[in-house]
Amino acid sequence: MCGIFGIVTDKDQNLGPILIEAARRLTYRGYDSVGAATLREDGTIDLRKDVGKIDAVAARYNLAEMRGRRGITQLRWATFGEPSQVNAQPHLDSDGDMVGAHNGNVVNNVELRQQFIAEGMLVRSQNDGETCVHAVERYVNRGYDFIDAIRLAYGDLAGDYAFVIGRTGDDKLYAIKKGSGLVVGIDDGFTCVSSDLPSILPLTRRIIRVQDGEIVILQAGGVELHSVIDGRLIQRQPEIVTQTMDAVQKGGYPHFMLKEIHEQPQVARELLHLLEGSGEVDTVLQKIKSSRHLYFIGCGTSYHACIAGAVFFAQIAGRPVIPVLAPQFVPQYAPAVTHEDVGLFVSQSGETKDVLNALQAAEKRGMTCFGIANVIGSTLTRAAACWLPLCCGYEISVPATKTFTNQVITFLYLAYRMSGRDTSELEQIPDLMEKTLQAVAPQVAALATSLNKWNDMYCLGFGATYPIALEGALKLKEITYAHCEGMLSTEFKHGPLSAVSEGYPVIFVAGPQDVPLIVSGINEVTCRGGRAVAVGEEDSRLRANASEMIVLPLSGPTFNPLLAVLPLQLLAYHLSLERGYDPDFPRNLSKTLTVD
Ligand code: AGP
């Protein structure tokens, strides 16, 4: 996710402490490198940056002594280019008279870098933040004025990002936004801009929220907003933020879990953009295609994504996959794997010991091990031959939500690529997720209230909704402390049906193609007095047979499972609140399990 902060003040001063504090307040977004730049009175740029935690980098490079009227700081979470000093941000242009930093992802980074090198620019890193600077430099070199150069650069930079840049011989900073967050702060004697409010609020509570397609020109005495398209001035009055810092860090939501649930459409969008430009995807696909057996390996939520991935690979790419819980991989498969097999090890944290043990066992047998992880720099990303990032930013709440949907989307994307299907179809997913969250919210909250007296329930699915039922049940168990078993719907009659009594809740997650099968299961429950809650697209058969329905937007059998998990996450969240628990930090659990 990364974080940027820039400030313009009315006098030459020690900006170092302000930049360090602003960076500290963006650390919740996750980072591996830190950098700061000030534009000094003598017309030079002071740039200091490196891999490491803020306090360590600040001490090593004495960031506190940095002076100027204008300063930029950036926290980097590696996507393009390994964590290294040269890839850390901010970045200079070829001559060293412009400096800029971004957050987000520029997905045509590799192509643009090649163009810049061919045009004679000095490209020092692999990082896409540097690409943003050269994108502006290109048009300055062609004789455009600075604002027009930024506008034209905006047109060249594909992806979701926000970017701040300054140049010597000027008294301003400039920022643009496309997809990623950007907020401006204003007060007497300075203006500032940042990816997020926590770095601004200690300085001022007068803010302007920047919209996509807007350029901000920051001067010590005020800001101007212009349209990127036609350069026209945009009038927007500042607003006063009254929330506490805690509320701001939670994005205005009462809990991180709810914030992260609502971040799913945006992180899905960013992931899809990133996958489109990823060379690692080609490496992974090439090896998968020539492999003998293919394993998807994970624990908990990540394992559920593996099952969903296996269903997509079979249905879309015609490729059988063995999804397996990491610890069971060791006795059940590791003794028999060879160098012809491939494993995709999936983990939000990249530190789950069970997953790392399985990877070690597989590597000993010569199997090719790839990773899918959210935390870059984690052990999994270092141990795997190659890995794909989940692009979710920090997931703070213990129950995984946005990392699950991005894991499933990664598998879906790989299955599409395997089969040669047009991946642009996947671009509908983020909007469908937004629609779903809006549509189901009130009904799910009411359902949580009515389920509160039950300490035991089931959540059933079939085919691609089977892993969704498992995931919904895990969320319910994890943060409501009730027992909820996830199961294949057809297995219910082979034993658990005996638990059904008057009003006993059973949730059915229905894929549109499986409705007749699900309806049978529903009737086995309702005819014994049970309460069947169907989660699916509007369907007269579900409507007529279930006790009640949570209706998902029409999306078809492939995207439906991704939408169906959203009301289940929300249900677990609301039921947890009904019971007076903190959904972010359930008892006995930890976000990262580094023990056997
Ligand atoms: C999910 O809500 C859980 N917190 C848990 O099941 C988690 O998915 C599991 O521990 C695996 O973690 P990982 O993805 O970091 O490897």
PDB file of N, CA, C and O in Angstrom, residues 28 37 152 192 323 328 341 372 418 515 565:
ATOM      1  N   TYR A  28       0.980   1.987   9.883  1.00  0.00           N
ATOM      2  CA  TYR A  28      -0.072   0.963   9.930  1.00  0.00           C
ATOM      3  C   TYR A  28      -0.357   0.422   8.523  1.00  0.00           C
ATOM      4  O   TYR A  28      -0.960  -0.632   8.383  1.00  0.00           O
ATOM      5  N   ALA A  37      12.962  13.504   1.582  1.00  0.00           N
ATOM      6  CA  ALA A  37      13.706  14.466   0.755  1.00  0.00           C
ATOM      7  C   ALA A  37      13.264  15.863   1.161  1.00  0.00           C
ATOM      8  O   ALA A  37      12.075  16.087   1.422  1.00  0.00           O
ATOM      9  N   LEU A 152       0.141  15.314 -18.524  1.00  0.00           N
ATOM     10  CA  LEU A 152       0.445  14.342 -19.582  1.00  0.00           C
ATOM     11  C   LEU A 152       0.997  13.048 -18.981  1.00  0.00           C
ATOM     12  O   LEU A 152       0.692  11.944 -19.452  1.00  0.00           O
ATOM     13  N   CYS A 192      -0.155  20.662   3.382  1.00  0.00           N
ATOM     14  CA  CYS A 192       0.483  19.349   3.268  1.00  0.00           C
ATOM     15  C   CYS A 192      -0.453  18.396   2.532  1.00  0.00           C
ATOM     16  O   CYS A 192      -1.641  18.695   2.323  1.00  0.00           O
ATOM     17  N   PRO A 323      -5.962 -29.415  -3.399  1.00  0.00           N
ATOM     18  CA  PRO A 323      -5.846 -28.429  -2.324  1.00  0.00           C
ATOM     19  C   PRO A 323      -5.608 -29.182  -1.020  1.00  0.00           C
ATOM     20  O   PRO A 323      -6.254 -30.196  -0.769  1.00  0.00           O
ATOM     21  N   GLN A 328      -1.015 -31.431   6.797  1.00  0.00           N
ATOM     22  CA  GLN A 328      -1.342 -32.748   6.263  1.00  0.00           C
ATOM     23  C   GLN A 328      -0.564 -33.032   4.969  1.00  0.00           C
ATOM     24  O   GLN A 328      -0.390 -34.180   4.584  1.00  0.00           O
ATOM     25  N   ASP A 341       6.622 -31.810  -9.783  1.00  0.00           N
ATOM     26  CA  ASP A 341       5.405 -31.260  -9.179  1.00  0.00           C
ATOM     27  C   ASP A 341       5.597 -29.792  -8.795  1.00  0.00           C
ATOM     28  O   ASP A 341       6.718 -29.336  -8.574  1.00  0.00           O
ATOM     29  N   ILE A 372       2.079 -17.283  -2.508  1.00  0.00           N
ATOM     30  CA  ILE A 372       1.099 -16.194  -2.667  1.00  0.00           C
ATOM     31  C   ILE A 372       0.990 -15.603  -1.273  1.00  0.00           C
ATOM     32  O   ILE A 372       0.593 -16.301  -0.337  1.00  0.00           O
ATOM     33  N   MET A 418      -4.654 -19.529 -17.666  1.00  0.00           N
ATOM     34  CA  MET A 418      -4.382 -20.913 -18.097  1.00  0.00           C
ATOM     35  C   MET A 418      -5.262 -21.296 -19.279  1.00  0.00           C
ATOM     36  O   MET A 418      -4.855 -22.013 -20.174  1.00  0.00           O
ATOM     37  N   VAL A 515     -28.788 -24.644  -7.744  1.00  0.00           N
ATOM     38  CA  VAL A 515     -30.007 -24.360  -6.986  1.00  0.00           C
ATOM     39  C   VAL A 515     -30.850 -25.623  -6.731  1.00  0.00           C
ATOM     40  O   VAL A 515     -31.289 -25.854  -5.597  1.00  0.00           O
ATOM     41  N   VAL A 565     -19.278 -14.595  -0.036  1.00  0.00           N
ATOM     42  CA  VAL A 565     -18.542 -14.562   1.229  1.00  0.00           C
ATOM     43  C   VAL A 565     -18.768 -13.230   1.969  1.00  0.00           C
ATOM     44  O   VAL A 565     -18.636 -13.165   3.191  1.00  0.00           O
TER      45      VAL A 565
END
